[in-house]
mmCIF file of C-alpha atoms in Angstrom:
data_model
loop_
_atom_site.group_PDB
_atom_site.id
_atom_site.type_symbol
_atom_site.label_atom_id
_atom_site.label_comp_id
_atom_site.label_asym_id
_atom_site.label_seq_id
_atom_site.Cartn_x
_atom_site.Cartn_y
_atom_site.Cartn_z
ATOM 1 C CA UNK A 235 37.094 93.535 64.798
ATOM 2 C CA UNK A 236 37.229 97.097 63.103
ATOM 3 C CA UNK A 237 34.038 96.337 61.048
ATOM 4 C CA UNK A 238 32.174 95.559 64.448
ATOM 5 C CA UNK A 239 33.485 98.550 66.225
ATOM 6 C CA UNK A 240 32.076 100.658 63.223
ATOM 7 C CA UNK A 241 28.783 98.851 63.431
ATOM 8 C CA UNK A 242 28.608 99.727 67.064
ATOM 9 C CA UNK A 243 29.280 103.296 66.274
ATOM 10 C CA UNK A 244 26.584 103.479 63.573
ATOM 11 C CA UNK A 245 23.938 101.781 65.846
ATOM 12 C CA UNK A 246 24.801 104.652 68.519
ATOM 13 C CA UNK A 247 23.668 106.943 65.824
ATOM 14 C CA UNK A 248 20.108 105.714 65.159
ATOM 15 C CA UNK A 249 17.194 107.931 66.486
ATOM 16 C CA UNK A 250 15.011 104.908 67.835
ATOM 17 C CA UNK A 251 16.867 103.726 70.961
ATOM 18 C CA UNK A 252 16.534 105.838 74.109
ATOM 19 C CA UNK A 253 19.429 108.354 75.104
ATOM 20 C CA UNK A 254 20.676 106.377 77.640
ATOM 21 C CA UNK A 255 20.953 103.118 75.193
ATOM 22 C CA UNK A 256 22.580 105.333 72.639
ATOM 23 C CA UNK A 257 25.079 106.500 75.104
ATOM 24 C CA UNK A 258 25.604 103.086 76.335
ATOM 25 C CA UNK A 259 26.274 101.637 72.787
ATOM 26 C CA UNK A 260 28.685 104.474 71.980
ATOM 27 C CA UNK A 261 30.649 103.953 75.004
ATOM 28 C CA UNK A 262 31.072 100.170 74.154
ATOM 29 C CA UNK A 263 31.885 100.969 70.611
ATOM 30 C CA UNK A 264 34.733 103.548 71.823
ATOM 31 C CA UNK A 265 36.118 100.936 74.302
ATOM 32 C CA UNK A 266 36.154 98.446 71.459
ATOM 33 C CA UNK A 267 37.836 100.892 69.416
ATOM 34 C CA UNK A 268 40.541 101.754 71.781
ATOM 35 C CA UNK A 269 41.011 97.927 72.124
ATOM 36 C CA UNK A 270 42.019 97.892 68.272
ATOM 37 C CA UNK A 271 44.558 100.534 69.120
ATOM 38 C CA UNK A 272 45.960 98.870 71.958
ATOM 39 C CA UNK A 273 44.718 100.981 74.871
ATOM 40 C CA UNK A 274 42.223 100.832 77.706
ATOM 41 C CA UNK A 275 41.819 104.530 78.105
ATOM 42 C CA UNK A 276 42.401 107.203 75.684
ATOM 43 C CA UNK A 277 45.485 109.469 76.608
ATOM 44 C CA UNK A 278 44.564 112.738 78.179
ATOM 45 C CA UNK A 279 45.343 115.734 75.920
ATOM 46 C CA UNK A 280 48.381 118.013 76.720
ATOM 47 C CA UNK A 281 47.199 120.595 79.439
ATOM 48 C CA UNK A 282 48.742 123.302 77.090
ATOM 49 C CA UNK A 283 49.459 123.668 73.471
ATOM 50 C CA UNK A 284 52.669 121.537 72.555
ATOM 51 C CA UNK A 285 54.447 121.251 69.216
ATOM 52 C CA UNK A 286 55.337 117.683 68.427
ATOM 53 C CA UNK A 287 59.195 117.239 67.780
ATOM 54 C CA UNK A 288 59.867 118.058 64.222
ATOM 55 C CA UNK A 289 61.915 114.553 63.795
ATOM 56 C CA UNK A 290 58.701 112.729 64.595
ATOM 57 C CA UNK A 291 56.281 114.721 62.481
ATOM 58 C CA UNK A 292 59.047 114.097 59.621
ATOM 59 C CA UNK A 293 59.265 110.185 60.445
ATOM 60 C CA UNK A 294 55.434 110.238 60.227
ATOM 61 C CA UNK A 295 55.366 111.872 56.790
ATOM 62 C CA UNK A 296 58.108 109.371 55.395
ATOM 63 C CA UNK A 297 56.164 106.206 56.437
ATOM 64 C CA UNK A 298 52.651 107.468 56.082
ATOM 65 C CA UNK A 299 50.483 109.309 53.276
ATOM 66 C CA UNK A 300 48.092 112.141 54.612
ATOM 67 C CA UNK A 301 45.464 109.433 55.806
ATOM 68 C CA UNK A 302 48.249 108.014 57.724
ATOM 69 C CA UNK A 303 48.150 104.493 55.426
ATOM 70 C CA UNK A 304 51.761 102.676 55.314
ATOM 71 C CA UNK A 305 53.434 103.840 52.271
ATOM 72 C CA UNK A 306 55.989 101.015 52.806
ATOM 73 C CA UNK A 307 55.659 98.378 55.374
ATOM 74 C CA UNK A 308 59.719 97.928 55.707
ATOM 75 C CA UNK A 309 60.496 101.675 56.397
ATOM 76 C CA UNK A 310 59.653 101.423 59.961
ATOM 77 C CA UNK A 311 61.686 99.508 62.157
ATOM 78 C CA UNK A 312 59.374 97.498 64.687
ATOM 79 C CA UNK A 313 55.812 99.044 64.903
ATOM 80 C CA UNK A 314 56.320 101.698 67.580
ATOM 81 C CA UNK A 315 58.567 104.725 67.931
ATOM 82 C CA UNK A 316 58.586 106.790 71.180
ATOM 83 C CA UNK A 317 60.053 110.159 72.010
ATOM 84 C CA UNK A 318 61.167 111.395 75.213
ATOM 85 C CA UNK A 319 62.453 115.126 76.093
ATOM 86 C CA UNK A 320 65.380 115.447 78.746
ATOM 87 C CA UNK A 321 63.914 115.853 82.372
ATOM 88 C CA UNK A 322 67.080 117.584 83.951
ATOM 89 C CA UNK A 323 66.512 120.982 82.067
ATOM 90 C CA UNK A 324 70.308 121.837 83.147
ATOM 91 C CA UNK A 325 73.033 123.468 81.225
ATOM 92 C CA UNK A 326 75.345 120.651 82.227
ATOM 93 C CA UNK A 327 75.668 117.732 79.864
ATOM 94 C CA UNK A 328 73.730 115.407 82.073
ATOM 95 C CA UNK A 329 70.350 113.824 80.626
ATOM 96 C CA UNK A 330 67.624 111.947 82.044
ATOM 97 C CA UNK A 331 64.653 110.161 80.190
ATOM 98 C CA UNK A 332 61.917 108.853 82.120
ATOM 99 C CA UNK A 333 60.664 105.616 80.373
ATOM 100 C CA UNK A 334 57.650 104.699 82.553
ATOM 101 C CA UNK A 335 55.500 104.429 79.496
ATOM 102 C CA UNK A 336 57.237 101.482 77.904
ATOM 103 C CA UNK A 337 55.422 98.377 78.425
ATOM 104 C CA UNK A 338 57.178 95.385 79.729
ATOM 105 C CA UNK A 339 55.970 93.639 76.736
ATOM 106 C CA UNK A 340 57.662 95.942 74.129
ATOM 107 C CA UNK A 341 60.860 94.712 72.544
ATOM 108 C CA UNK A 342 63.659 97.053 72.448
ATOM 109 C CA UNK A 343 64.991 97.443 68.951
ATOM 110 C CA UNK A 344 67.182 100.693 68.667
ATOM 111 C CA UNK A 345 67.493 103.645 71.131
ATOM 112 C CA UNK A 346 68.996 106.844 70.004
ATOM 113 C CA UNK A 347 70.226 109.976 71.840
ATOM 114 C CA UNK A 348 69.524 113.170 69.575
ATOM 115 C CA UNK A 349 71.401 116.273 70.590
ATOM 116 C CA UNK A 350 71.373 119.464 68.620
ATOM 117 C CA UNK A 351 74.961 120.721 68.143
ATOM 118 C CA UNK A 352 75.178 124.382 68.416
ATOM 119 C CA UNK A 353 77.634 126.723 66.362
ATOM 120 C CA UNK A 354 80.985 126.661 68.350
ATOM 121 C CA UNK A 355 82.443 129.178 70.398
ATOM 122 C CA UNK A 356 85.204 131.601 69.091
ATOM 123 C CA UNK A 357 88.080 130.600 71.055
ATOM 124 C CA UNK A 358 90.890 133.029 71.828
ATOM 125 C CA UNK A 359 94.387 132.517 70.738
ATOM 126 C CA UNK A 360 95.961 130.845 67.848
ATOM 127 C CA UNK A 361 95.161 127.399 68.431
ATOM 128 C CA UNK A 362 91.799 126.283 67.268
ATOM 129 C CA UNK A 363 90.585 122.647 67.161
ATOM 130 C CA UNK A 364 88.615 121.558 64.011
ATOM 131 C CA UNK A 365 87.247 118.637 65.461
ATOM 132 C CA UNK A 366 86.482 117.045 69.186
ATOM 133 C CA UNK A 367 85.536 113.722 70.222
ATOM 134 C CA UNK A 368 82.168 113.642 72.010
ATOM 135 C CA UNK A 369 81.479 110.624 74.467
ATOM 136 C CA UNK A 370 78.141 109.258 75.724
ATOM 137 C CA UNK A 371 78.170 107.241 78.924
ATOM 138 C CA UNK A 372 75.799 105.566 80.942
ATOM 139 C CA UNK A 373 75.674 107.001 84.392
ATOM 140 C CA UNK A 374 76.092 103.948 86.907
ATOM 141 C CA UNK A 375 76.568 106.016 90.219
ATOM 142 C CA UNK A 376 74.563 109.007 90.113
ATOM 143 C CA UNK A 377 76.906 110.994 92.695
ATOM 144 C CA UNK A 378 80.083 109.723 91.346
ATOM 145 C CA UNK A 379 79.893 109.726 87.476
ATOM 146 C CA UNK A 380 83.246 110.791 86.989
ATOM 147 C CA UNK A 381 84.841 107.698 88.907
ATOM 148 C CA UNK A 382 85.912 104.923 86.692
ATOM 149 C CA UNK A 383 83.181 102.498 87.823
ATOM 150 C CA UNK A 384 80.422 105.309 87.869
ATOM 151 C CA UNK A 385 79.879 105.291 84.206
ATOM 152 C CA UNK A 386 80.062 103.033 81.287
ATOM 153 C CA UNK A 387 80.805 104.044 77.646
ATOM 154 C CA UNK A 388 78.142 103.785 75.150
ATOM 155 C CA UNK A 389 79.239 105.582 71.981
ATOM 156 C CA UNK A 390 82.228 107.998 70.976
ATOM 157 C CA UNK A 391 83.237 109.634 67.920
ATOM 158 C CA UNK A 392 84.968 112.899 66.295
ATOM 159 C CA UNK A 393 82.454 115.617 65.666
ATOM 160 C CA UNK A 394 83.316 118.640 63.326
ATOM 161 C CA UNK A 395 83.514 122.060 65.024
ATOM 162 C CA UNK A 396 82.680 123.761 61.701
ATOM 163 C CA UNK A 397 78.569 123.257 61.502
ATOM 164 C CA UNK A 398 75.815 122.823 63.751
ATOM 165 C CA UNK A 399 72.762 120.333 63.615
ATOM 166 C CA UNK A 400 71.532 117.208 64.980
ATOM 167 C CA UNK A 401 74.111 114.595 66.196
ATOM 168 C CA UNK A 402 72.680 110.931 66.866
ATOM 169 C CA UNK A 403 74.267 108.384 69.381
ATOM 170 C CA UNK A 404 73.087 104.706 69.889
ATOM 171 C CA UNK A 405 72.534 104.024 73.352
ATOM 172 C CA UNK A 406 70.657 100.909 72.917
ATOM 173 C CA UNK A 407 72.090 98.976 75.775
ATOM 174 C CA UNK A 408 71.487 101.437 78.351
ATOM 175 C CA UNK A 409 68.069 101.821 77.558
ATOM 176 C CA UNK A 410 67.410 97.923 77.964
ATOM 177 C CA UNK A 411 68.910 98.171 81.269
ATOM 178 C CA UNK A 412 66.556 100.877 82.263
ATOM 179 C CA UNK A 413 63.519 99.069 81.094
ATOM 180 C CA UNK A 414 64.443 95.983 82.854
ATOM 181 C CA UNK A 415 65.139 97.632 86.082
ATOM 182 C CA UNK A 416 63.658 101.108 86.429
ATOM 183 C CA UNK A 417 65.838 102.095 89.546
ATOM 184 C CA UNK A 418 69.023 101.536 87.430
ATOM 185 C CA UNK A 419 68.158 104.636 85.357
ATOM 186 C CA UNK A 420 70.738 107.374 86.575
ATOM 187 C CA UNK A 421 70.869 109.164 83.149
ATOM 188 C CA UNK A 422 73.348 109.758 80.684
ATOM 189 C CA UNK A 423 76.509 112.104 80.699
ATOM 190 C CA UNK A 424 78.282 113.721 77.440
ATOM 191 C CA UNK A 425 81.762 114.734 77.513
ATOM 192 C CA UNK A 426 83.923 116.952 75.148
ATOM 193 C CA UNK A 427 87.497 116.109 74.331
ATOM 194 C CA UNK A 428 90.299 117.396 72.384
ATOM 195 C CA UNK A 429 91.631 115.181 69.310
ATOM 196 C CA UNK A 430 94.320 114.207 72.060
ATOM 197 C CA UNK A 431 91.716 112.909 74.723
ATOM 198 C CA UNK A 432 92.163 115.908 77.040
ATOM 199 C CA UNK A 433 89.151 117.482 78.352
ATOM 200 C CA UNK A 434 88.484 120.993 77.115
ATOM 201 C CA UNK A 435 87.107 123.899 79.404
ATOM 202 C CA UNK A 436 85.276 125.562 78.329
ATOM 203 C CA UNK A 437 84.420 122.797 75.646
ATOM 204 C CA UNK A 438 84.374 124.550 72.058
ATOM 205 C CA UNK A 439 81.286 122.303 71.363
ATOM 206 C CA UNK A 440 78.163 123.008 73.030
ATOM 207 C CA UNK A 441 74.692 121.082 72.390
ATOM 208 C CA UNK A 442 71.105 122.707 72.888
ATOM 209 C CA UNK A 443 69.920 122.052 76.413
ATOM 210 C CA UNK A 444 66.431 122.250 78.189
ATOM 211 C CA UNK A 445 66.603 125.885 79.208
ATOM 212 C CA UNK A 446 67.175 128.901 76.732
ATOM 213 C CA UNK A 447 66.931 127.184 73.599
ATOM 214 C CA UNK A 448 63.982 126.584 71.153
ATOM 215 C CA UNK A 449 61.438 123.528 72.013
ATOM 216 C CA UNK A 450 62.593 121.912 68.547
ATOM 217 C CA UNK A 451 65.942 121.691 69.773
ATOM 218 C CA UNK A 452 65.827 120.085 73.064
ATOM 219 C CA UNK A 453 67.618 116.714 73.803
ATOM 220 C CA UNK A 454 65.601 113.988 72.768
ATOM 221 C CA UNK A 455 65.577 110.056 73.264
ATOM 222 C CA UNK A 456 63.937 108.437 70.449
ATOM 223 C CA UNK A 457 63.055 104.519 70.907
ATOM 224 C CA UNK A 458 62.233 101.938 68.358
ATOM 225 C CA UNK A 459 60.386 98.878 69.703
ATOM 226 C CA UNK A 460 57.869 96.101 68.754
ATOM 227 C CA UNK A 461 54.785 95.375 70.784
ATOM 228 C CA UNK A 462 54.096 92.152 69.402
ATOM 229 C CA UNK A 463 50.802 92.991 67.795
ATOM 230 C CA UNK A 464 50.288 91.774 64.517
ATOM 231 C CA UNK A 465 47.536 91.305 62.082
ATOM 232 C CA UNK A 466 46.027 88.741 59.834
ATOM 233 C CA UNK A 467 48.232 87.142 57.020
ATOM 234 C CA UNK A 468 46.764 88.938 53.787
ATOM 235 C CA UNK A 469 48.712 90.794 51.258
ATOM 236 C CA UNK A 470 50.116 94.040 52.337
ATOM 237 C CA UNK A 471 51.530 95.630 49.195
ATOM 238 C CA UNK A 472 51.910 99.184 48.414
ATOM 239 C CA UNK A 473 48.557 101.280 48.942
ATOM 240 C CA UNK A 474 47.085 102.369 45.824
ATOM 241 C CA UNK A 475 46.768 106.166 45.899
ATOM 242 C CA UNK A 476 47.410 108.550 48.750
ATOM 243 C CA UNK A 477 44.438 111.165 48.845
ATOM 244 C CA UNK A 478 41.725 110.950 51.353
ATOM 245 C CA UNK A 479 38.435 109.691 49.748
ATOM 246 C CA UNK A 480 35.268 110.990 51.982
ATOM 247 C CA UNK A 481 33.266 108.156 53.062
ATOM 248 C CA UNK A 482 30.398 107.445 55.386
ATOM 249 C CA UNK A 483 29.416 105.061 57.941
ATOM 250 C CA UNK A 484 26.993 102.506 56.743
ATOM 251 C CA UNK A 485 23.315 103.360 57.311
ATOM 252 C CA UNK A 486 21.160 100.780 59.118
ATOM 253 C CA UNK A 487 18.040 102.709 58.448
ATOM 254 C CA UNK A 488 17.997 101.769 54.865
ATOM 255 C CA UNK A 489 14.695 100.230 53.368
ATOM 256 C CA UNK A 490 14.577 96.449 52.536
ATOM 257 C CA UNK A 491 14.631 97.206 48.835
ATOM 258 C CA UNK A 492 17.850 99.307 49.029
ATOM 259 C CA UNK A 493 19.375 96.305 50.919
ATOM 260 C CA UNK A 494 18.257 93.958 48.430
ATOM 261 C CA UNK A 495 19.615 96.334 45.592
ATOM 262 C CA UNK A 496 22.947 96.086 47.450
ATOM 263 C CA UNK A 497 23.154 92.439 47.123
ATOM 264 C CA UNK A 498 22.354 92.611 43.530
ATOM 265 C CA UNK A 499 25.603 94.840 43.065
ATOM 266 C CA UNK A 500 28.884 93.046 42.431
ATOM 267 C CA UNK A 501 31.457 92.796 45.114
ATOM 268 C CA UNK A 502 33.544 95.877 45.361
ATOM 269 C CA UNK A 503 35.078 98.491 47.697
ATOM 270 C CA UNK A 504 33.355 101.168 49.418
ATOM 271 C CA UNK A 505 34.137 104.261 51.331
ATOM 272 C CA UNK A 506 34.092 104.172 55.349
ATOM 273 C CA UNK A 507 35.350 107.237 56.896
ATOM 274 C CA UNK A 508 36.862 107.142 60.642
ATOM 275 C CA UNK A 509 37.059 110.750 61.790
ATOM 276 C CA UNK A 510 38.838 111.076 64.913
ATOM 277 C CA UNK A 511 37.612 114.434 65.801
ATOM 278 C CA UNK A 512 33.767 113.366 65.446
ATOM 279 C CA UNK A 513 34.489 110.592 68.269
ATOM 280 C CA UNK A 514 36.258 112.750 70.616
ATOM 281 C CA UNK A 515 39.971 111.739 69.852
ATOM 282 C CA UNK A 516 41.383 115.004 68.401
ATOM 283 C CA UNK A 517 42.902 116.297 71.448
ATOM 284 C CA UNK A 518 45.591 113.571 71.689
ATOM 285 C CA UNK A 519 45.751 112.245 68.214
ATOM 286 C CA UNK A 520 48.247 114.980 66.130
ATOM 287 C CA UNK A 521 48.073 112.918 62.657
ATOM 288 C CA UNK A 522 45.798 111.830 60.981
ATOM 289 C CA UNK A 523 42.710 113.741 61.501
ATOM 290 C CA UNK A 524 41.083 110.605 60.223
ATOM 291 C CA UNK A 525 41.173 108.090 57.652
ATOM 292 C CA UNK A 526 39.232 106.025 55.144
ATOM 293 C CA UNK A 527 38.795 102.508 56.144
ATOM 294 C CA UNK A 528 36.936 101.311 53.262
ATOM 295 C CA UNK A 529 34.533 98.339 53.257
ATOM 296 C CA UNK A 530 33.482 95.440 50.969
ATOM 297 C CA UNK A 531 29.702 95.087 49.937
ATOM 298 C CA UNK A 532 27.971 93.281 47.020
ATOM 299 C CA UNK A 533 27.260 89.943 45.762
ATOM 300 C CA UNK A 534 29.278 87.158 44.380
ATOM 301 C CA UNK A 535 26.976 85.190 41.801
ATOM 302 C CA UNK A 536 27.751 82.266 40.048
ATOM 303 C CA UNK A 537 29.811 81.964 37.955
ATOM 304 C CA UNK A 538 32.614 83.963 39.848
ATOM 305 C CA UNK A 539 34.503 86.142 37.283
ATOM 306 C CA UNK A 540 38.414 86.802 37.816
ATOM 307 C CA UNK A 541 37.324 90.651 38.523
ATOM 308 C CA UNK A 542 35.719 89.297 41.578
ATOM 309 C CA UNK A 543 39.511 88.060 42.691
ATOM 310 C CA UNK A 544 38.118 84.686 43.839
ATOM 311 C CA UNK A 545 39.951 82.093 45.766
ATOM 312 C CA UNK A 546 39.873 78.341 44.595
ATOM 313 C CA UNK A 547 37.832 77.464 47.587
ATOM 314 C CA UNK A 548 35.348 80.310 46.830
ATOM 315 C CA UNK A 549 34.786 79.059 43.252
ATOM 316 C CA UNK A 550 34.187 75.411 44.308
ATOM 317 C CA UNK A 551 31.859 76.805 47.010
ATOM 318 C CA UNK A 552 29.894 79.035 44.281
ATOM 319 C CA UNK A 553 29.302 75.808 42.169
ATOM 320 C CA UNK A 554 28.279 73.713 44.828
ATOM 321 C CA UNK A 555 25.947 76.360 45.934
ATOM 322 C CA UNK A 556 24.606 76.950 42.394
ATOM 323 C CA UNK A 557 24.209 73.331 41.314
ATOM 324 C CA UNK A 558 22.152 72.751 45.094
ATOM 325 C CA UNK A 559 24.847 69.677 45.426
ATOM 326 C CA UNK A 560 24.930 70.043 49.342
ATOM 327 C CA UNK A 561 22.524 71.464 51.790
ATOM 328 C CA UNK A 562 23.294 74.464 53.860
ATOM 329 C CA UNK A 563 25.943 75.574 51.513
ATOM 330 C CA UNK A 564 25.777 79.434 50.911
ATOM 331 C CA UNK A 565 27.412 81.666 48.266
ATOM 332 C CA UNK A 566 30.727 83.221 48.901
ATOM 333 C CA UNK A 567 31.047 86.590 50.648
ATOM 334 C CA UNK A 568 32.547 89.609 49.714
ATOM 335 C CA UNK A 569 35.308 90.559 52.010
ATOM 336 C CA UNK A 570 38.784 92.226 52.071
ATOM 337 C CA UNK A 571 41.274 90.279 50.437
ATOM 338 C CA UNK A 572 43.959 92.733 50.941
ATOM 339 C CA UNK A 573 44.552 94.900 54.189
ATOM 340 C CA UNK A 574 47.085 98.052 55.067
ATOM 341 C CA UNK A 575 48.440 99.248 57.839
ATOM 342 C CA UNK A 576 47.861 102.844 59.101
ATOM 343 C CA UNK A 577 50.139 105.063 61.378
ATOM 344 C CA UNK A 578 49.000 107.301 64.367
ATOM 345 C CA UNK A 579 51.114 110.134 65.565
ATOM 346 C CA UNK A 580 49.829 110.966 68.975
ATOM 347 C CA UNK A 581 50.665 112.331 72.686
ATOM 348 C CA UNK A 582 50.434 109.453 75.515
ATOM 349 C CA UNK A 583 49.788 110.002 79.259
ATOM 350 C CA UNK A 584 53.200 111.551 79.775
ATOM 351 C CA UNK A 585 53.005 113.859 76.851
ATOM 352 C CA UNK A 586 55.432 112.232 75.077
ATOM 353 C CA UNK A 587 54.908 111.849 70.962
ATOM 354 C CA UNK A 588 54.334 108.180 69.756
ATOM 355 C CA UNK A 589 54.288 106.939 66.411
ATOM 356 C CA UNK A 590 52.617 103.429 66.144
ATOM 357 C CA UNK A 591 51.623 101.556 63.318
ATOM 358 C CA UNK A 592 48.374 99.428 63.272
ATOM 359 C CA UNK A 593 48.170 96.543 61.081
ATOM 360 C CA UNK A 594 44.669 95.656 58.844
ATOM 361 C CA UNK A 595 43.105 98.917 59.431
ATOM 362 C CA UNK A 596 42.230 99.641 55.630
ATOM 363 C CA UNK A 597 40.394 97.292 53.210
ATOM 364 C CA UNK A 598 42.800 97.583 50.208
ATOM 365 C CA UNK A 599 40.748 95.413 47.934
ATOM 366 C CA UNK A 600 37.633 93.188 47.973
ATOM 367 C CA UNK A 601 37.228 89.831 46.672
ATOM 368 C CA UNK A 602 34.740 86.636 46.848
ATOM 369 C CA UNK A 603 36.013 84.169 49.513
#
């Protein structure tokens, strides 16, 4: 699929067709490329400059190299991570996250509430708590969250008052409810209690809210999902090397002698650059700026050596072809025999930051099949 898309993009660059034909082919190619990335239309770039949450940037750097190629396919839970910022923007410990961008087909794996714990207030008097209990509730009744039936406990634990930093609470059941019935999303309530269970007023512990605090410390919901998209069953071992190798799309204007020379070269991997800025996607893709997809090119002559990584079937096919034992049997083809996934960090239509992993995007090695 990706090879077809890149071929269409290369066709659109040729000088012979009319401008209208070039534009049509380019539009068709970009539409096909969007399908590879599971989209119908490209997301609109943010209206104003927006810094992605540091957590999402760090997660991208953990799972991918500079080209976006997956370091280890087992690091990420599922293939999609979505981040949502709180929509209440209030000083109260009530939080609301709009999940309309989550597709019904996505399987909810894990949902986390990330809150940045501020340095505790200095309290008057000799009595000072060293710990307090933080509880996170799913609000069931918007106007009656403090009644027994107005909320449901999701997570609770003791939190130290001696430090600041991020606290993460698992809230998966609430998010599953909200994605099944959007109208049930009445938000979250967070309470702070003393070690004995009494509510503290004012609470010695506060979390950064939507107002008066740096963008990087805002309350955030992080959602790990799986969209069900899976690639071919080729090996997906670790990617060899991590640097970006410049490459060019295959030229369709080469001479016949050059193409014949290509067929004489042994099967091997060649660079194939995909530049997101060149195709007009740099406004919504945060990382990477592009990647090297690589492509396989060359001949698979008889006899096939081990360096050509032939399958047993390819070896038999090569023998039948060489001995002319059957009509219409061609020699084996030079194709990818190992594929790797890449990761995109991007803004969706609601300006939420998404990390998504796509299978079978990079030819890791080539062989005769």
